[in-house]
Every structure is written in structure tokens, then in C-alpha cells.
Short mmCIF file of C-alpha atoms in Angstrom, two decimals:
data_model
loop_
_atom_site.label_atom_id
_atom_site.label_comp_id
_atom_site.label_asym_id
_atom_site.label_seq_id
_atom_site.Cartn_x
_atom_site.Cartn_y
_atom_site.Cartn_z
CA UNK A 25 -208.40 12.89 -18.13
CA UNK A 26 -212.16 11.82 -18.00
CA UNK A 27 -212.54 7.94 -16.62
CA UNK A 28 -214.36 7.25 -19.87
CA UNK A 29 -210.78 7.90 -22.09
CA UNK A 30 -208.75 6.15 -19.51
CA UNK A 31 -210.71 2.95 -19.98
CA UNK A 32 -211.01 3.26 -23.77
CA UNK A 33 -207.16 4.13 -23.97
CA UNK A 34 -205.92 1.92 -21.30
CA UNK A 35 -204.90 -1.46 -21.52
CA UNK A 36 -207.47 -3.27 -21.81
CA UNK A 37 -209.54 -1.10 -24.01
CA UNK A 38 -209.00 -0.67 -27.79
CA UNK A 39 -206.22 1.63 -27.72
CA UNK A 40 -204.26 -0.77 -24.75
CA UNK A 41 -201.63 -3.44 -25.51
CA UNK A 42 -203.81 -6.13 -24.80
CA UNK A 43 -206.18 -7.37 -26.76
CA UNK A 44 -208.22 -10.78 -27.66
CA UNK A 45 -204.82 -12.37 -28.80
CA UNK A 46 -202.67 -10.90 -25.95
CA UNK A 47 -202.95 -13.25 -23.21
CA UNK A 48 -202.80 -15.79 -25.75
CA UNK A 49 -198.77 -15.30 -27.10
CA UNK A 50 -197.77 -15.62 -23.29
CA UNK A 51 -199.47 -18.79 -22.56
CA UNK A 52 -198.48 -20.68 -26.06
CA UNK A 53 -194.95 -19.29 -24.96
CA UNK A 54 -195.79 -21.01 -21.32
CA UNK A 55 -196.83 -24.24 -22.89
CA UNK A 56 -193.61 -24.72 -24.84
CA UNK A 57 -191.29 -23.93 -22.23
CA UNK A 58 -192.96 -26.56 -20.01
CA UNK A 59 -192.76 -29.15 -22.50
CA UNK A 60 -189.51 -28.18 -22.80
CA UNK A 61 -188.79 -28.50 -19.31
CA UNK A 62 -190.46 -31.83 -19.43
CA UNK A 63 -188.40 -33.69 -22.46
CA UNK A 64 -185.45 -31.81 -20.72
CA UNK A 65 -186.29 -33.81 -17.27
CA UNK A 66 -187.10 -36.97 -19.26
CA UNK A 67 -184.03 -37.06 -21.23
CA UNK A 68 -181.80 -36.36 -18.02
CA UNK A 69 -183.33 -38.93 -15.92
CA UNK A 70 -182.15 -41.73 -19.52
CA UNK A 71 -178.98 -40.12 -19.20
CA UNK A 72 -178.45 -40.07 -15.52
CA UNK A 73 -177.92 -44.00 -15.27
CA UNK A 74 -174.73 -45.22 -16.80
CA UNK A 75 -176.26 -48.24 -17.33
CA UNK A 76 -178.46 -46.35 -20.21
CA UNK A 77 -175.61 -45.00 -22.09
CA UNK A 78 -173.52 -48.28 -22.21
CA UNK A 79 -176.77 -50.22 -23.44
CA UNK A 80 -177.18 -47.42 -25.86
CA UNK A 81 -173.84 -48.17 -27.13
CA UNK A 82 -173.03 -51.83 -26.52
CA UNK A 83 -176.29 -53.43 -27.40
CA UNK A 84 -176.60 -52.50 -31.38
CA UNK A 85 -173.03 -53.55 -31.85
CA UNK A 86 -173.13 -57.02 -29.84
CA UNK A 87 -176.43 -57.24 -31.27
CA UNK A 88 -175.63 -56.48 -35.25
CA UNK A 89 -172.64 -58.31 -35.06
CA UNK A 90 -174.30 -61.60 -33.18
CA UNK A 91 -176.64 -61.91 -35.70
CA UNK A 92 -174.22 -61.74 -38.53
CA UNK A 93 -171.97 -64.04 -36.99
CA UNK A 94 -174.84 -66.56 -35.82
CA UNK A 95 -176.61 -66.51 -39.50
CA UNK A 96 -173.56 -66.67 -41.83
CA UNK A 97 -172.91 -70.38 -39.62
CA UNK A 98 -176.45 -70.91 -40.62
CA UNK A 99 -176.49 -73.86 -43.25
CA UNK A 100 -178.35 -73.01 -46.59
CA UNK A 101 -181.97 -74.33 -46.27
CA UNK A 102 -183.79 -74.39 -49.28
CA UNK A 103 -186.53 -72.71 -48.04
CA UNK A 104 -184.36 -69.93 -46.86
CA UNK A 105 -184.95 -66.67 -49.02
CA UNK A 106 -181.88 -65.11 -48.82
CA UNK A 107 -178.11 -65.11 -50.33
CA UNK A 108 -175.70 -63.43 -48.38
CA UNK A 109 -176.60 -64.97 -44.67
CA UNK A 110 -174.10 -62.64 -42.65
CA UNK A 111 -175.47 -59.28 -44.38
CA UNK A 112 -179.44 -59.97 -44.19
CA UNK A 113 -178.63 -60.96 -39.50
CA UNK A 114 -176.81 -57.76 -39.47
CA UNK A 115 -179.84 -56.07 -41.40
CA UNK A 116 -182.31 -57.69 -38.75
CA UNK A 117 -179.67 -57.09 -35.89
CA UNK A 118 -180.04 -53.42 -36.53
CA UNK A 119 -183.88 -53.82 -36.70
CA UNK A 120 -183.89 -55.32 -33.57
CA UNK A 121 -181.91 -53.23 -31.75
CA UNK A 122 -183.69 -50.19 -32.92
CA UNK A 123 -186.99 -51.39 -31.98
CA UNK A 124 -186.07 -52.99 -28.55
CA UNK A 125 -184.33 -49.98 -27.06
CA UNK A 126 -186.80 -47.85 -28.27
CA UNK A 127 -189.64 -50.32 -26.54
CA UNK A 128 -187.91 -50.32 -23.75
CA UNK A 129 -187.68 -45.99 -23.48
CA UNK A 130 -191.50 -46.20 -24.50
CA UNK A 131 -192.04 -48.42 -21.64
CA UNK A 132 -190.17 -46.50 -19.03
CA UNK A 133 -192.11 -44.06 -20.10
CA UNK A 134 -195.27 -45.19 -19.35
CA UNK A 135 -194.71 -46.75 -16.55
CA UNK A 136 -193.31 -43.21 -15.18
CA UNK A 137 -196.55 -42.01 -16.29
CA UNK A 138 -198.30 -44.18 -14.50
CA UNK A 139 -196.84 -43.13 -10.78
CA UNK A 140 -196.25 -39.65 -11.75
CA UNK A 141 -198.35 -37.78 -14.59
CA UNK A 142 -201.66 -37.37 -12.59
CA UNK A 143 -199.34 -35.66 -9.38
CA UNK A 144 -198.46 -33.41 -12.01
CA UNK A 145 -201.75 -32.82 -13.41
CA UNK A 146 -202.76 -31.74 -10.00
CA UNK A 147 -199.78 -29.15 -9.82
CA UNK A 148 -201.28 -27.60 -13.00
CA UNK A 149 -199.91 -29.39 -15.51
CA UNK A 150 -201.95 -30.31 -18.47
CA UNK A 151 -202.34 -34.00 -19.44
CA UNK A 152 -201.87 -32.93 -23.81
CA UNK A 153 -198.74 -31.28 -22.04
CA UNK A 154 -197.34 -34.05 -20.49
CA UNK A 155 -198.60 -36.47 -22.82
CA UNK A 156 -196.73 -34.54 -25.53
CA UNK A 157 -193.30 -34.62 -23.33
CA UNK A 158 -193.75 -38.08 -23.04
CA UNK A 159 -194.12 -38.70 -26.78
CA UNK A 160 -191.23 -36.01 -28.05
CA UNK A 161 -188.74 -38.01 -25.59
CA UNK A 162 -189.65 -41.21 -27.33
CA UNK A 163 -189.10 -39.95 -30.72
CA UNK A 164 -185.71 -38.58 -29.45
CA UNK A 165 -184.89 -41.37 -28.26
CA UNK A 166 -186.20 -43.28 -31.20
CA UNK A 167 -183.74 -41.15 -33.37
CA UNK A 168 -180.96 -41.60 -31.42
CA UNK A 169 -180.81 -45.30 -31.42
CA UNK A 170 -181.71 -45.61 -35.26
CA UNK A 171 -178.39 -43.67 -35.41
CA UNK A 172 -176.17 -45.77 -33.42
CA UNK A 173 -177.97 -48.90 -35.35
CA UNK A 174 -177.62 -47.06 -38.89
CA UNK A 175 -173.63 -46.63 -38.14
CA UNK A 176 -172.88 -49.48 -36.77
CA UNK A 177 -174.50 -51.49 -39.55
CA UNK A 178 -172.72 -49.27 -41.82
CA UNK A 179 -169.46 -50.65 -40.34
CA UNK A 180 -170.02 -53.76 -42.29
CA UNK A 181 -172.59 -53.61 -44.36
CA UNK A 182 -173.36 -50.07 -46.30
CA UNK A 183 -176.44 -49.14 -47.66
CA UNK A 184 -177.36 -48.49 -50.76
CA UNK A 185 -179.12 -45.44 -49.77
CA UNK A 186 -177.82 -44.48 -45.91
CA UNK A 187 -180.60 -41.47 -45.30
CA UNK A 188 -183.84 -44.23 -46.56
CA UNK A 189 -182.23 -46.68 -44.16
CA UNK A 190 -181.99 -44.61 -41.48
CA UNK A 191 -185.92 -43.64 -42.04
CA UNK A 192 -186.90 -46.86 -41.74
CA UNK A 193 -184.83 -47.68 -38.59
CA UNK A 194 -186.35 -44.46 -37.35
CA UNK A 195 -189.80 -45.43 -38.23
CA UNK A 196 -189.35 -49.02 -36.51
CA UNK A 197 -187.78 -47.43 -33.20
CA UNK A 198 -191.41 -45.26 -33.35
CA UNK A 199 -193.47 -47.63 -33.52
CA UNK A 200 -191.72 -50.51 -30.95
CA UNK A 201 -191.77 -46.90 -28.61
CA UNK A 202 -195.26 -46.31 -28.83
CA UNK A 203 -195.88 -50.42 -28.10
CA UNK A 204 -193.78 -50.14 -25.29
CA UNK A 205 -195.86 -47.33 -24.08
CA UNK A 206 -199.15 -49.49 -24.57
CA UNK A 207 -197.02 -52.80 -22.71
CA UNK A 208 -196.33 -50.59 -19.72
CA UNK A 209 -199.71 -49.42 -19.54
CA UNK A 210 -201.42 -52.69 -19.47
CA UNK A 211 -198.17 -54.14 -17.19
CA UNK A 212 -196.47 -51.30 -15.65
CA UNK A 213 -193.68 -53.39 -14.06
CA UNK A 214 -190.20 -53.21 -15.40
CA UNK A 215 -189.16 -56.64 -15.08
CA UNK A 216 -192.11 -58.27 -17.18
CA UNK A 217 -192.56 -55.90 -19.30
CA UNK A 218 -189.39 -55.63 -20.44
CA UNK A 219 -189.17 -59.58 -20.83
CA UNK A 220 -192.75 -59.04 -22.86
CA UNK A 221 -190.83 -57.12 -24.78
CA UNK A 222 -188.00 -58.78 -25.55
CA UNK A 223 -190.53 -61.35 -26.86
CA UNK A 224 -192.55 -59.23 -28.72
CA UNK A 225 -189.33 -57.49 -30.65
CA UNK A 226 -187.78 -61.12 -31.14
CA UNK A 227 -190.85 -62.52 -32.73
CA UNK A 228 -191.77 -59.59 -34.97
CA UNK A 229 -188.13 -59.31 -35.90
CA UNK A 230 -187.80 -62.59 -36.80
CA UNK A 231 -190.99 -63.26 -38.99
CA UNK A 232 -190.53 -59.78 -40.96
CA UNK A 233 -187.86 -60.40 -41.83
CA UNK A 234 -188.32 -62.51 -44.46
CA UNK A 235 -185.50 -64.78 -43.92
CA UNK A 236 -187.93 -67.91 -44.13
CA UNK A 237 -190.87 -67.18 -46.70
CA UNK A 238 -194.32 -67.15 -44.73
CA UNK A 239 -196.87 -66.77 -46.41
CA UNK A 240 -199.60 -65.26 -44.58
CA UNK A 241 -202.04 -61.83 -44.80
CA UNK A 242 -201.58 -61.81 -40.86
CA UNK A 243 -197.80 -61.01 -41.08
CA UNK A 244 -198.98 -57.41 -42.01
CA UNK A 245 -200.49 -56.37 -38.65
CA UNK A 246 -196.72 -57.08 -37.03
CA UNK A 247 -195.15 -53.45 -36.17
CA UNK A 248 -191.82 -54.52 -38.05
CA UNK A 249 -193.72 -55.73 -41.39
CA UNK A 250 -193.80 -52.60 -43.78
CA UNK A 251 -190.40 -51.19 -41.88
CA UNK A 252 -188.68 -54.14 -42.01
CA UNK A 253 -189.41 -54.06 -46.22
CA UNK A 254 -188.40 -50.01 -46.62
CA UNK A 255 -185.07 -50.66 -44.46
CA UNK A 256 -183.89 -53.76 -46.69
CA UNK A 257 -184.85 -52.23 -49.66
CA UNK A 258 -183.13 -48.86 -48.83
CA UNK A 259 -179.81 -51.36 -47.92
CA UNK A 260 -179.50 -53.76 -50.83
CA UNK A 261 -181.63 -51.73 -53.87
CA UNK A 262 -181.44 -47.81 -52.69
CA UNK A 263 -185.42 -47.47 -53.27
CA UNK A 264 -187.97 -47.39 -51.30
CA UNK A 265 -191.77 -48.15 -52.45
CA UNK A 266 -194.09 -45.55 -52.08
CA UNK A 267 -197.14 -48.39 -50.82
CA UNK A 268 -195.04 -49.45 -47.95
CA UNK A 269 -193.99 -46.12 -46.63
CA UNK A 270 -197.67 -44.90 -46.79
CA UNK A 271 -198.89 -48.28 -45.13
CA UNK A 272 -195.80 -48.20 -42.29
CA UNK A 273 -196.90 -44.26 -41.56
CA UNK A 274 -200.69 -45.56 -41.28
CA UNK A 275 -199.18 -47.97 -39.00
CA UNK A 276 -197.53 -45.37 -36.81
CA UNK A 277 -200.89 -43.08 -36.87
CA UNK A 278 -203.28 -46.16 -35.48
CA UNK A 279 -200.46 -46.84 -32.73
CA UNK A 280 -199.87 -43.01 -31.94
CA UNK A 281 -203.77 -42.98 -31.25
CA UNK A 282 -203.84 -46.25 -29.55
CA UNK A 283 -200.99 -45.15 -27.37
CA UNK A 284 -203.22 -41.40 -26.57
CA UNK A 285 -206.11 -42.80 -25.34
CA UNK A 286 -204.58 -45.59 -23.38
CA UNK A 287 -202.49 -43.25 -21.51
CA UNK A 288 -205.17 -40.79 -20.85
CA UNK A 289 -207.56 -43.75 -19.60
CA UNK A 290 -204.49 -45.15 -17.22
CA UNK A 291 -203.51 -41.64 -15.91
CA UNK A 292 -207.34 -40.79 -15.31
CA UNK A 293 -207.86 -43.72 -13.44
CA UNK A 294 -204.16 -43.63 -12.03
CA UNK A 295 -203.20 -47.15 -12.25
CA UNK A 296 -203.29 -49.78 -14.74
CA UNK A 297 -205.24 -50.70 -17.48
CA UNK A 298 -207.91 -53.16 -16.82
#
């Protein structure tokens, strides 16, 4: 066979198997398995300390159930908004516990990105790649403990409409995840930044929650604002209103890109932000 048919008919020619998109199948296929491989690791290394698992278990319940207990001894201020004390601290109990644990994965995270990602970058891995790992264990995570919240406040209290509630719960555990991503960039020590965060969660909880009426524009730029509003509407009323689910997922967007270019900054400059 002349040379010139074996290169037209070969495989890289236009007869062969392999054309423009060929190589391309193989690495997409590459890039998924190594970010599965990544959320695989991350989720394994949560799961590897018991201490993880019993938090993820014990904390929404003593949590839920302190608040309800601690607010329905609460005396009936007239400035307090709200009827039925025990119900509305077991509503911000499961708030809190959602966003806390879920800031507290986020900031593990980071921090682990911190000491590890750019090692990894140098063994080939790409930073949208492990960025991307990073994120998809967060929102796992973030899942999981709107879950556990969502069930255990259904114990005692059930909402009106169980799949809004757990959206909201959801959407709260994303967004206190991606602040504890930006908290362990800026302090990337576990100690302080979880007692940051404990602050943080307690504060935002507390004012959103609407328990005491504050009236004030600035309550709005607190994480817990609009999801605080979907997740006790979805519990006492069953709706949900259109303006604050579109505002809360605006909310998660700025934070998402917030959370991108401070990691990519940190892991560039492989330490912490300054």
C-alpha cells in the first residue's frame, strides 16, 4: 500500500479513529474520574474520625432541642415577635446546626487546601480540578447535615412543607460552607477559626431570625437573612416567596465567586491570605 494511503487511512488521517474530538472524550473522562477520586478522598478523610460522625449526629439534636428547651423558659417580652417560643428555638436550632457544621467542613477544607492543593498542582493536578473537589465535598456535606437537621426538627416540630424546608437548610449549610472556606483562608488554623466561626454562625443565627424585630437594611448582607425567611416560611405557612429564593441564590453566587478567587490567590501564593 503506497505511504500516501496509509497516512490518509490511518489513524490520524481522515479515515483513522481519531480525529479533532478524539483525544478530547478521554481526557473529559480523565477529569471526572479525578474529581471523583478527589471528593472520594475528601469524604473518607470526614469519615475516618469518629469524632466527625458523632458531631454529625449529636450536635443537631442537642442543638434543636437546647434551643427549644432554653426559649420556651424564655418569658414573653413584648418586643418579642413570636408565639410559640419552643417551636421558632428549634427552627433556629436547626439553622444553626446546619450552617455551623457545614462552616466548619468548608473550613477544613480550606485549610487542607492551603498545605496541600499546590503539592498537587505540581503532580499534575489542575487547580479548577481540585478546586471543584473541594467545592462538591462541601455541598455533600452541606446536604447531609440539612438532612440530619430537617429530621430531627421534624421530630418535634413538622413542616408545613418538609422538601422547601429542607432547601432552605440546604441553601444555609452552602453558604456558612463557602464562609468557612473564606475564614480558613484568611486564618487557616483550626482552633480560631473554628471559634470565629462559632461566632459568626451564633450572631447571624440569632439576628435572622427574627425573634426580636430589628429593624435595619444591614441585616440583609448576613448569610442566614433570606434562608432563615424561606426555611420558616416553608415550616409554619408551606410557601416560599419567589424574591427571597432569587435574592438567597444571588447570595450563594457572590460567595461561590468570593470563595474561587480567594482560594486560587491563597493556593498561588501557598499560604495565607494577606
Amino acid at each position: 500500500m503506497p505511504e500516501s494511503t496509509r497516512t490518509a487511512g490511518g489513524p490520524d488521517g481522515a479515515g483513522g479513529r481519531q480525529g479533532p474530538a478524539g483525544p478530547a472524550r478521554p481526557q473529559r473522562r480523565s477529569r471526572l474520574r479525578r474529581l471523583r477520586i478527589g471528593v472520594a478522598s475528601h469524604v473518607r478523610a470526614f469519615v475516618r474520625t469518629p469524632l466527625n460522625v458523632a458531631l454529625l449526629v449529636a450536635f443537631p439534636v442537642v442543638v434543636i432541642e437546647g434551643y427549644g428547651a432554653a426559649m420556651a423558659a424564655f418569658p414573653q417580652f413584648p418586643g418579642l415577635a413570636v408565639e410559640s417560643m419552643a417551636e421558632m428555638g428549634r427552627v433556629n436550632g436547626a439553622v444553626y446546626a446546619a450552617a455551623f457544621l457545614a462552616g466548619i467542613l468548608g473550613l477544613f477544607q480550606s485549610i487542607g487546601a492551603v498545605q496541600a492543593d499546590e503539592r498537587l498542582r505540581v503532580c499534575g493536578y489542575d487547580r479548577a480540578e481540585l478546586f471543584a473537589s473541594r467545592l462538591a465535598a462541601v455541598a455533600l456535606g452541606s446536604a447531609l447535615v440539612a438532612a440530619v437537621s430537617t429530621a430531627v426538627l421534624q421530630w418535634r416540630v413538622e413542616p408545613a412543607a418538609p422538601a422547601a424546608a429542607f432547601g432552605a437548610l440546604t441553601l444555609a449549610a452552602l453558604l456558612y460552607g463557602l464562609v468557612g472556606m473564606l475564614v480558613g483562608a484568611v486564618l487557616p488554623r483550626a482552633l480560631e477559626g473554628s471559634l470565629v466561626l462559632v461566632f459568626l454562625v451564633d450572631f447571624d443565627d440569632f439576628l435572622s431570625s427574627g425573634v426580636v424585630a430589628v429593624d435595619s437594611p444591614a441585616l440583609k448582607l448576613l448569610p442566614l437573612h433570606y434562608p432563615h425567611d424561606i426555611f420558616q416560611a416553608a415550616v409554619f405557612d408551606g410557601t416560599v416567596a419567589s424574591g427571597d429564593a432569587l435574592a438567597a441564590l444571588a447570595y450563594l453566587g457572590a460567595a461561590f465567586v468570593a470563595a474561587l478567587a480567594v482560594y486560587v490567590r491563597v493556593t498561588g501564593r501557598g499560604g495565607v491570605l494577606s
